[in-house]
């Protein structure tokens, strides 16, 4: 018993070696993935309660040559830890700008706003605001075509700096959305100070909406957003029932497998043409 602690500390099981190897392979792969053009975007349509398309969320995909499709939930944290998130995030923004410019050129109605996920690490970078402003300018698109989706963790480290950054982005004309709302720690007092246009209700509250189950939280969150004058969006809407319940609750926009899977740019273009009003 005396040496149990020491033995435990020495314990290194084969699966731990495998985990470390896998992590290292991801990290190595990420370093070359941009130049090897292994990333792509999917666009998941968002519709209002009358079914009219209002835009889409851009979601990042990575096809690793050996591991195949790796989930962003797996590789984004690695990109953040290694600092690669800045180059990767800039690529996502450039790619979205290019698509928006192309859709405009084709006269395609893409709903007017594409949501882009922005990591807290990007927000904290002192060059983020000038860089993204230069990017939309270079692409010749208006900043309001982009909705930047931020999570509450972007505010945790240095609230005052983050607040200043959000005000700068908002003043330039970007739309701002708080993502995964309800899962973090932000107080209602914080929420009122932020220049947010949209509140995105996390999927956990949407999956709680089942027939004959009245989950008070989803309705509560919709109310908060409405009272603060924000557009409310429900993510992860998978059933007709959920969509109807959200309409009853007063939610503005829905996104999820019930409406559409995330689509390639080409499929998104076709989807929009089919659903144009
Ligand atoms: P998120 O921002 O909460 O994105 C929503 C996730 O839910 C996406 O997973 C989407 O494919 C999935 N989803 C959409 N509809 C449904 C549905 O009806 N049911 C269910 N069960 N899931 C649905 P995905 O694409 O795997 O992305 C996971 C997370 O990775 C995202 O969560 C976001 O936090 C992050 N991420 C994705 N793209 C980017 C990016 O370009 N930059 C950054 N920083 N993070 C990204
Ligand atoms: Ca998101
Ligand atoms: Ca989300
Ligand atoms: Ca989520």
mmCIF file of C-alpha atoms and ligand atoms in Angstrom:
data_model
loop_
_atom_site.group_PDB
_atom_site.id
_atom_site.type_symbol
_atom_site.label_atom_id
_atom_site.label_comp_id
_atom_site.label_asym_id
_atom_site.label_seq_id
_atom_site.Cartn_x
_atom_site.Cartn_y
_atom_site.Cartn_z
ATOM 1 C CA UNK A 1 0.000 0.000 0.000
ATOM 2 C CA UNK A 2 2.965 2.216 0.803
ATOM 3 C CA UNK A 3 4.105 2.313 -2.832
ATOM 4 C CA UNK A 4 0.659 2.441 -4.432
ATOM 5 C CA UNK A 5 0.945 6.130 -5.265
ATOM 6 C CA UNK A 6 4.332 5.708 -6.834
ATOM 7 C CA UNK A 7 3.186 2.722 -8.862
ATOM 8 C CA UNK A 8 0.098 4.579 -10.032
ATOM 9 C CA UNK A 9 2.237 7.475 -11.175
ATOM 10 C CA UNK A 10 4.473 5.104 -13.092
ATOM 11 C CA UNK A 11 1.553 3.311 -14.683
ATOM 12 C CA UNK A 12 1.565 3.959 -18.406
ATOM 13 C CA UNK A 13 -0.877 1.754 -20.236
ATOM 14 C CA UNK A 14 -0.700 0.930 -23.954
ATOM 15 C CA UNK A 15 -3.880 2.936 -24.661
ATOM 16 C CA UNK A 16 -2.253 6.027 -23.128
ATOM 17 C CA UNK A 17 0.607 5.682 -25.596
ATOM 18 C CA UNK A 18 -1.948 5.304 -28.378
ATOM 19 C CA UNK A 19 -3.781 8.455 -27.226
ATOM 20 C CA UNK A 20 -0.538 10.429 -27.135
ATOM 21 C CA UNK A 21 0.393 9.130 -30.594
ATOM 22 C CA UNK A 22 -3.035 10.029 -31.977
ATOM 23 C CA UNK A 23 -2.802 13.526 -30.516
ATOM 24 C CA UNK A 24 0.647 13.963 -32.048
ATOM 25 C CA UNK A 25 -0.575 12.713 -35.427
ATOM 26 C CA UNK A 26 -3.457 15.215 -35.324
ATOM 27 C CA UNK A 27 -1.101 18.023 -34.427
ATOM 28 C CA UNK A 28 1.352 17.100 -37.186
ATOM 29 C CA UNK A 29 -1.464 16.715 -39.687
ATOM 30 C CA UNK A 30 -2.939 20.094 -38.770
ATOM 31 C CA UNK A 31 0.358 21.857 -39.432
ATOM 32 C CA UNK A 32 0.287 20.851 -43.100
ATOM 33 C CA UNK A 33 -3.472 20.586 -43.649
ATOM 34 C CA UNK A 34 -3.939 24.168 -44.842
ATOM 35 C CA UNK A 35 -1.299 24.040 -47.556
ATOM 36 C CA UNK A 36 -2.496 20.573 -48.591
ATOM 37 C CA UNK A 37 -6.026 21.947 -48.916
ATOM 38 C CA UNK A 38 -7.584 19.317 -46.677
ATOM 39 C CA UNK A 39 -10.164 21.693 -45.176
ATOM 40 C CA UNK A 40 -13.566 22.478 -46.586
ATOM 41 C CA UNK A 41 -16.753 24.152 -45.418
ATOM 42 C CA UNK A 42 -20.312 22.949 -45.132
ATOM 43 C CA UNK A 43 -23.274 25.301 -44.956
ATOM 44 C CA UNK A 44 -26.258 24.447 -42.792
ATOM 45 C CA UNK A 45 -29.370 26.421 -43.798
ATOM 46 C CA UNK A 46 -31.307 28.499 -41.276
ATOM 47 C CA UNK A 47 -34.999 29.292 -41.844
ATOM 48 C CA UNK A 48 -37.535 31.547 -40.182
ATOM 49 C CA UNK A 49 -40.826 30.235 -38.802
ATOM 50 C CA UNK A 50 -42.499 30.570 -42.194
ATOM 51 C CA UNK A 51 -39.828 28.335 -43.698
ATOM 52 C CA UNK A 52 -38.065 31.146 -45.555
ATOM 53 C CA UNK A 53 -34.268 30.786 -45.825
ATOM 54 C CA UNK A 54 -32.443 33.497 -43.855
ATOM 55 C CA UNK A 55 -28.861 32.270 -44.206
ATOM 56 C CA UNK A 56 -26.595 29.466 -43.054
ATOM 57 C CA UNK A 57 -23.909 28.496 -40.548
ATOM 58 C CA UNK A 58 -20.502 27.655 -42.016
ATOM 59 C CA UNK A 59 -19.065 24.489 -40.444
ATOM 60 C CA UNK A 60 -15.470 23.399 -40.885
ATOM 61 C CA UNK A 61 -14.512 19.927 -42.149
ATOM 62 C CA UNK A 62 -11.079 18.300 -42.223
ATOM 63 C CA UNK A 63 -10.277 15.248 -44.299
ATOM 64 C CA UNK A 64 -7.073 13.743 -42.929
ATOM 65 C CA UNK A 65 -5.263 11.607 -45.563
ATOM 66 C CA UNK A 66 -5.005 8.598 -43.221
ATOM 67 C CA UNK A 67 -7.603 9.184 -40.468
ATOM 68 C CA UNK A 68 -10.384 10.316 -42.804
ATOM 69 C CA UNK A 69 -12.967 12.862 -41.609
ATOM 70 C CA UNK A 70 -11.925 14.319 -38.248
ATOM 71 C CA UNK A 71 -14.606 16.160 -36.249
ATOM 72 C CA UNK A 72 -14.051 19.862 -35.518
ATOM 73 C CA UNK A 73 -14.902 19.012 -31.906
ATOM 74 C CA UNK A 74 -11.638 16.996 -31.947
ATOM 75 C CA UNK A 75 -9.301 19.188 -34.004
ATOM 76 C CA UNK A 76 -10.395 22.727 -33.014
ATOM 77 C CA UNK A 77 -9.051 22.281 -29.437
ATOM 78 C CA UNK A 78 -5.735 21.044 -30.896
ATOM 79 C CA UNK A 79 -5.633 24.032 -33.271
ATOM 80 C CA UNK A 80 -6.252 26.304 -30.271
ATOM 81 C CA UNK A 81 -3.519 24.758 -28.133
ATOM 82 C CA UNK A 82 -0.982 24.981 -30.940
ATOM 83 C CA UNK A 83 -1.896 28.500 -32.079
ATOM 84 C CA UNK A 84 -2.862 27.205 -35.515
ATOM 85 C CA UNK A 85 -6.391 28.490 -34.867
ATOM 86 C CA UNK A 86 -5.421 31.963 -36.081
ATOM 87 C CA UNK A 87 -4.358 30.840 -39.562
ATOM 88 C CA UNK A 88 -7.217 28.335 -39.724
ATOM 89 C CA UNK A 89 -9.794 30.898 -38.577
ATOM 90 C CA UNK A 90 -8.516 33.391 -41.146
ATOM 91 C CA UNK A 91 -8.871 30.699 -43.832
ATOM 92 C CA UNK A 92 -12.497 30.059 -42.799
ATOM 93 C CA UNK A 93 -13.296 33.775 -42.999
ATOM 94 C CA UNK A 94 -11.558 34.149 -46.389
ATOM 95 C CA UNK A 95 -13.389 31.103 -47.732
ATOM 96 C CA UNK A 96 -16.776 32.363 -46.524
ATOM 97 C CA UNK A 97 -16.055 35.798 -48.063
ATOM 98 C CA UNK A 98 -15.186 34.141 -51.401
ATOM 99 C CA UNK A 99 -18.414 32.130 -51.389
ATOM 100 C CA UNK A 100 -20.516 35.164 -50.502
ATOM 101 C CA UNK A 101 -18.887 37.184 -53.286
ATOM 102 C CA UNK A 102 -19.497 34.362 -55.770
ATOM 103 C CA UNK A 103 -23.140 33.906 -54.697
ATOM 104 C CA UNK A 104 -23.689 37.638 -55.089
ATOM 105 C CA UNK A 105 -22.080 37.550 -58.556
ATOM 106 C CA UNK A 106 -24.450 34.753 -59.563
ATOM 107 C CA UNK A 107 -27.364 36.760 -58.224
ATOM 108 C CA UNK A 108 -28.140 33.915 -55.852
ATOM 109 C CA UNK A 109 -30.223 34.662 -52.799
ATOM 110 C CA UNK A 110 -28.244 33.039 -49.976
ATOM 111 C CA UNK A 111 -30.380 34.579 -47.263
ATOM 112 C CA UNK A 112 -28.077 37.521 -46.652
ATOM 113 C CA UNK A 113 -26.135 36.278 -43.656
ATOM 114 C CA UNK A 114 -23.589 33.524 -43.156
ATOM 115 C CA UNK A 115 -22.662 32.614 -39.584
ATOM 116 C CA UNK A 116 -18.997 31.890 -38.843
ATOM 117 C CA UNK A 117 -17.733 30.242 -35.654
ATOM 118 C CA UNK A 118 -15.013 32.315 -34.027
ATOM 119 C CA UNK A 119 -12.803 30.815 -31.327
ATOM 120 C CA UNK A 120 -12.153 32.757 -28.085
ATOM 121 C CA UNK A 121 -8.470 32.618 -29.055
ATOM 122 C CA UNK A 122 -9.163 34.516 -32.247
ATOM 123 C CA UNK A 123 -11.165 37.200 -30.414
ATOM 124 C CA UNK A 124 -8.291 37.653 -27.954
ATOM 125 C CA UNK A 125 -5.737 38.250 -30.731
ATOM 126 C CA UNK A 126 -4.909 41.983 -31.021
ATOM 127 C CA UNK A 127 -4.894 41.796 -34.845
ATOM 128 C CA UNK A 128 -8.258 40.052 -35.156
ATOM 129 C CA UNK A 129 -10.378 43.152 -35.760
ATOM 130 C CA UNK A 130 -8.111 44.855 -38.351
ATOM 131 C CA UNK A 131 -7.547 41.510 -40.101
ATOM 132 C CA UNK A 132 -11.192 40.544 -40.499
ATOM 133 C CA UNK A 133 -12.081 44.092 -41.531
ATOM 134 C CA UNK A 134 -9.380 43.946 -44.236
ATOM 135 C CA UNK A 135 -10.651 40.536 -45.356
ATOM 136 C CA UNK A 136 -14.245 41.613 -46.029
ATOM 137 C CA UNK A 137 -12.995 44.801 -47.659
ATOM 138 C CA UNK A 138 -10.673 42.846 -49.981
ATOM 139 C CA UNK A 139 -13.572 40.568 -50.909
ATOM 140 C CA UNK A 140 -15.807 43.556 -51.569
ATOM 141 C CA UNK A 141 -18.646 42.332 -49.373
ATOM 142 C CA UNK A 142 -20.487 44.196 -46.639
ATOM 143 C CA UNK A 143 -19.610 43.151 -43.053
ATOM 144 C CA UNK A 144 -23.300 42.635 -42.240
ATOM 145 C CA UNK A 145 -23.245 39.557 -44.508
ATOM 146 C CA UNK A 146 -21.307 37.815 -41.735
ATOM 147 C CA UNK A 147 -22.620 36.823 -38.332
ATOM 148 C CA UNK A 148 -19.767 36.024 -35.954
ATOM 149 C CA UNK A 149 -20.726 33.248 -33.531
ATOM 150 C CA UNK A 150 -18.954 33.581 -30.202
ATOM 151 C CA UNK A 151 -19.163 31.411 -27.123
ATOM 152 C CA UNK A 152 -19.365 32.655 -23.577
ATOM 153 C CA UNK A 153 -15.825 31.409 -22.945
ATOM 154 C CA UNK A 154 -14.636 34.285 -25.192
ATOM 155 C CA UNK A 155 -15.632 36.622 -22.349
ATOM 156 C CA UNK A 156 -14.173 34.767 -19.398
ATOM 157 C CA UNK A 157 -10.509 35.725 -19.503
ATOM 158 C CA UNK A 158 -10.533 39.471 -19.888
ATOM 159 C CA UNK A 159 -14.094 40.725 -20.029
ATOM 160 C CA UNK A 160 -13.264 44.392 -20.624
ATOM 161 C CA UNK A 161 -10.964 43.678 -23.571
ATOM 162 C CA UNK A 162 -13.460 41.229 -25.080
ATOM 163 C CA UNK A 163 -16.239 43.775 -24.622
ATOM 164 C CA UNK A 164 -14.185 46.433 -26.415
ATOM 165 C CA UNK A 165 -13.457 44.019 -29.274
ATOM 166 C CA UNK A 166 -17.137 43.129 -29.647
ATOM 167 C CA UNK A 167 -18.092 46.800 -29.768
ATOM 168 C CA UNK A 168 -15.472 47.410 -32.475
ATOM 169 C CA UNK A 169 -16.762 44.479 -34.539
ATOM 170 C CA UNK A 170 -20.339 45.643 -34.121
ATOM 171 C CA UNK A 171 -19.417 49.212 -35.103
ATOM 172 C CA UNK A 172 -17.790 47.909 -38.311
ATOM 173 C CA UNK A 173 -21.106 46.239 -39.119
ATOM 174 C CA UNK A 174 -20.582 42.551 -38.330
ATOM 175 C CA UNK A 175 -23.540 40.824 -36.737
ATOM 176 C CA UNK A 176 -22.727 39.087 -33.455
ATOM 177 C CA UNK A 177 -24.331 35.948 -32.066
ATOM 178 C CA UNK A 178 -23.816 34.281 -28.706
ATOM 179 C CA UNK A 179 -23.465 30.551 -29.444
ATOM 180 C CA UNK A 180 -24.427 27.609 -27.218
ATOM 181 C CA UNK A 181 -26.307 29.965 -24.941
ATOM 182 C CA UNK A 182 -27.345 28.489 -21.622
ATOM 183 C CA UNK A 183 -24.384 26.129 -21.253
ATOM 184 C CA UNK A 184 -21.835 28.661 -19.965
ATOM 185 C CA UNK A 185 -21.538 30.942 -17.019
ATOM 186 C CA UNK A 186 -22.363 34.390 -18.319
ATOM 187 C CA UNK A 187 -24.631 36.321 -16.007
ATOM 188 C CA UNK A 188 -27.643 38.195 -17.242
ATOM 189 C CA UNK A 189 -25.904 41.434 -16.272
ATOM 190 C CA UNK A 190 -23.075 40.614 -18.729
ATOM 191 C CA UNK A 191 -25.539 39.782 -21.445
ATOM 192 C CA UNK A 192 -27.072 43.221 -21.381
ATOM 193 C CA UNK A 193 -23.710 44.917 -21.891
ATOM 194 C CA UNK A 194 -22.809 42.935 -24.996
ATOM 195 C CA UNK A 195 -23.659 44.313 -28.462
ATOM 196 C CA UNK A 196 -25.303 41.045 -29.525
ATOM 197 C CA UNK A 197 -27.726 40.690 -32.426
ATOM 198 C CA UNK A 198 -28.555 37.033 -31.947
ATOM 199 C CA UNK A 199 -28.874 34.506 -29.177
ATOM 200 C CA UNK A 200 -28.340 30.894 -30.164
ATOM 201 C CA UNK A 201 -30.054 28.395 -27.907
ATOM 202 C CA UNK A 202 -27.887 25.334 -27.303
ATOM 203 C CA UNK A 203 -28.996 21.993 -28.690
ATOM 204 C CA UNK A 204 -29.308 20.441 -25.195
ATOM 205 C CA UNK A 205 -32.378 22.628 -24.547
ATOM 206 C CA UNK A 206 -33.839 21.762 -27.922
ATOM 207 C CA UNK A 207 -33.418 17.994 -27.452
ATOM 208 C CA UNK A 208 -35.279 18.415 -24.153
ATOM 209 C CA UNK A 209 -38.330 19.466 -26.165
ATOM 210 C CA UNK A 210 -40.161 16.159 -26.497
ATOM 211 C CA UNK A 211 -43.864 15.441 -26.958
ATOM 212 C CA UNK A 212 -45.676 15.930 -23.623
ATOM 213 C CA UNK A 213 -42.540 17.309 -21.978
ATOM 214 C CA UNK A 214 -42.665 20.998 -21.276
ATOM 215 C CA UNK A 215 -39.113 22.017 -20.575
ATOM 216 C CA UNK A 216 -39.278 25.521 -19.098
ATOM 217 C CA UNK A 217 -35.685 26.417 -19.975
ATOM 218 C CA UNK A 218 -36.042 26.707 -23.747
ATOM 219 C CA UNK A 219 -38.968 29.092 -23.324
ATOM 220 C CA UNK A 220 -37.096 31.018 -20.660
ATOM 221 C CA UNK A 221 -34.099 31.519 -22.960
ATOM 222 C CA UNK A 222 -36.269 32.622 -25.884
ATOM 223 C CA UNK A 223 -37.848 35.200 -23.550
ATOM 224 C CA UNK A 224 -34.452 36.537 -22.442
ATOM 225 C CA UNK A 225 -33.399 37.029 -26.061
ATOM 226 C CA UNK A 226 -36.658 38.732 -27.018
ATOM 227 C CA UNK A 227 -36.625 41.036 -24.008
ATOM 228 C CA UNK A 228 -33.077 42.102 -24.855
ATOM 229 C CA UNK A 229 -34.145 42.774 -28.432
ATOM 230 C CA UNK A 230 -32.122 39.937 -29.969
ATOM 231 C CA UNK A 231 -33.025 37.492 -32.698
ATOM 232 C CA UNK A 232 -33.343 34.014 -31.188
ATOM 233 C CA UNK A 233 -32.075 30.954 -33.052
ATOM 234 C CA UNK A 234 -32.571 27.322 -32.080
ATOM 235 C CA UNK A 235 -29.812 24.899 -33.139
ATOM 236 C CA UNK A 236 -30.133 21.120 -33.421
ATOM 237 C CA UNK A 237 -33.819 21.072 -34.367
ATOM 238 C CA UNK A 238 -34.416 17.448 -35.339
ATOM 239 C CA UNK A 239 -38.203 16.963 -35.324
ATOM 240 C CA UNK A 240 -41.351 18.657 -36.566
ATOM 241 C CA UNK A 241 -42.602 18.622 -32.979
ATOM 242 C CA UNK A 242 -39.607 20.648 -31.785
ATOM 243 C CA UNK A 243 -40.050 23.117 -34.622
ATOM 244 C CA UNK A 244 -43.707 23.637 -33.711
ATOM 245 C CA UNK A 245 -42.931 24.001 -30.000
ATOM 246 C CA UNK A 246 -40.251 26.593 -30.796
ATOM 247 C CA UNK A 247 -42.721 28.561 -32.882
ATOM 248 C CA UNK A 248 -45.131 28.547 -29.947
ATOM 249 C CA UNK A 249 -42.345 29.771 -27.664
ATOM 250 C CA UNK A 250 -41.696 32.720 -30.002
ATOM 251 C CA UNK A 251 -38.315 31.639 -31.369
ATOM 252 C CA UNK A 252 -37.375 33.438 -34.614
ATOM 253 C CA UNK A 253 -35.080 31.088 -36.538
ATOM 254 C CA UNK A 254 -34.446 27.338 -36.613
ATOM 255 C CA UNK A 255 -31.484 25.260 -37.776
ATOM 256 C CA UNK A 256 -30.980 21.510 -37.591
ATOM 257 C CA UNK A 257 -31.331 18.155 -39.329
ATOM 258 C CA UNK A 258 -35.119 18.637 -39.532
ATOM 259 C CA UNK A 259 -34.485 21.553 -41.907
ATOM 260 C CA UNK A 260 -31.276 20.324 -43.560
ATOM 261 C CA UNK A 261 -27.961 18.635 -42.916
ATOM 262 C CA UNK A 262 -24.840 20.798 -43.380
ATOM 263 C CA UNK A 263 -24.350 20.966 -47.194
ATOM 264 C CA UNK A 264 -21.444 21.476 -49.568
ATOM 265 C CA UNK A 265 -21.415 24.945 -51.174
ATOM 266 C CA UNK A 266 -22.861 23.494 -54.395
ATOM 267 C CA UNK A 267 -25.634 21.614 -52.594
ATOM 268 C CA UNK A 268 -26.388 24.704 -50.492
ATOM 269 C CA UNK A 269 -26.743 26.724 -53.688
ATOM 270 C CA UNK A 270 -29.216 24.147 -55.068
ATOM 271 C CA UNK A 271 -31.081 24.001 -51.734
ATOM 272 C CA UNK A 272 -31.461 27.787 -51.711
ATOM 273 C CA UNK A 273 -32.712 27.819 -55.293
ATOM 274 C CA UNK A 274 -35.285 25.147 -54.419
ATOM 275 C CA UNK A 275 -36.451 27.009 -51.302
ATOM 276 C CA UNK A 276 -36.356 30.539 -52.732
ATOM 277 C CA UNK A 277 -39.543 32.491 -52.186
HETATM 278 P P1 LIG B 1 -21.619 24.345 -32.957
HETATM 279 O O1 LIG B 1 -21.165 25.719 -33.314
HETATM 280 O O2 LIG B 1 -22.562 24.209 -31.800
HETATM 281 O O3 LIG B 1 -22.246 23.746 -34.296
HETATM 282 C C1 LIG B 1 -23.374 22.934 -34.340
HETATM 283 C C2 LIG B 1 -23.016 21.473 -34.458
HETATM 284 O O4 LIG B 1 -24.215 20.698 -34.405
HETATM 285 C C3 LIG B 1 -22.351 21.116 -35.784
HETATM 286 O O5 LIG B 1 -21.435 20.057 -35.521
HETATM 287 C C4 LIG B 1 -23.534 20.614 -36.616
HETATM 288 O O6 LIG B 1 -23.151 19.753 -37.689
HETATM 289 C C5 LIG B 1 -24.319 19.886 -35.571
HETATM 290 N N1 LIG B 1 -25.749 19.800 -35.888
HETATM 291 C C6 LIG B 1 -26.468 20.576 -36.726
HETATM 292 N N2 LIG B 1 -27.775 20.227 -36.720
HETATM 293 C C7 LIG B 1 -27.894 19.208 -35.842
HETATM 294 C C8 LIG B 1 -29.007 18.397 -35.392
HETATM 295 O O7 LIG B 1 -30.164 18.573 -35.777
HETATM 296 N N3 LIG B 1 -28.724 17.430 -34.468
HETATM 297 C C9 LIG B 1 -27.467 17.206 -34.001
HETATM 298 N N4 LIG B 1 -27.290 16.217 -33.122
HETATM 299 N N5 LIG B 1 -26.394 17.948 -34.387
HETATM 300 C C10 LIG B 1 -26.612 18.931 -35.303
HETATM 301 P P2 LIG B 1 -19.985 20.058 -36.162
HETATM 302 O O8 LIG B 1 -20.058 20.573 -37.572
HETATM 303 O O9 LIG B 1 -19.401 18.696 -35.925
HETATM 304 O O10 LIG B 1 -19.201 21.140 -35.325
HETATM 305 C C11 LIG B 1 -18.935 20.918 -33.952
HETATM 306 C C12 LIG B 1 -18.390 22.165 -33.304
HETATM 307 O O11 LIG B 1 -17.115 22.515 -33.850
HETATM 308 C C13 LIG B 1 -19.253 23.399 -33.560
HETATM 309 O O12 LIG B 1 -20.344 23.400 -32.657
HETATM 310 C C14 LIG B 1 -18.262 24.512 -33.315
HETATM 311 O O13 LIG B 1 -18.127 24.765 -31.947
HETATM 312 C C15 LIG B 1 -16.975 23.903 -33.823
HETATM 313 N N6 LIG B 1 -16.692 24.424 -35.166
HETATM 314 C C16 LIG B 1 -17.183 24.033 -36.370
HETATM 315 N N7 LIG B 1 -16.679 24.785 -37.375
HETATM 316 C C17 LIG B 1 -15.857 25.689 -36.787
HETATM 317 C C18 LIG B 1 -15.027 26.764 -37.294
HETATM 318 O O14 LIG B 1 -14.981 27.089 -38.491
HETATM 319 N N8 LIG B 1 -14.309 27.478 -36.359
HETATM 320 C C19 LIG B 1 -14.369 27.186 -35.028
HETATM 321 N N9 LIG B 1 -13.615 27.926 -34.177
HETATM 322 N N10 LIG B 1 -15.135 26.201 -34.522
HETATM 323 C C20 LIG B 1 -15.869 25.461 -35.400
HETATM 324 CA CA1 LIG B 2 -21.961 27.635 -33.907
HETATM 325 CA CA1 LIG B 3 -23.936 26.153 -31.356
HETATM 326 CA CA1 LIG B 4 -23.872 23.467 -29.449
#
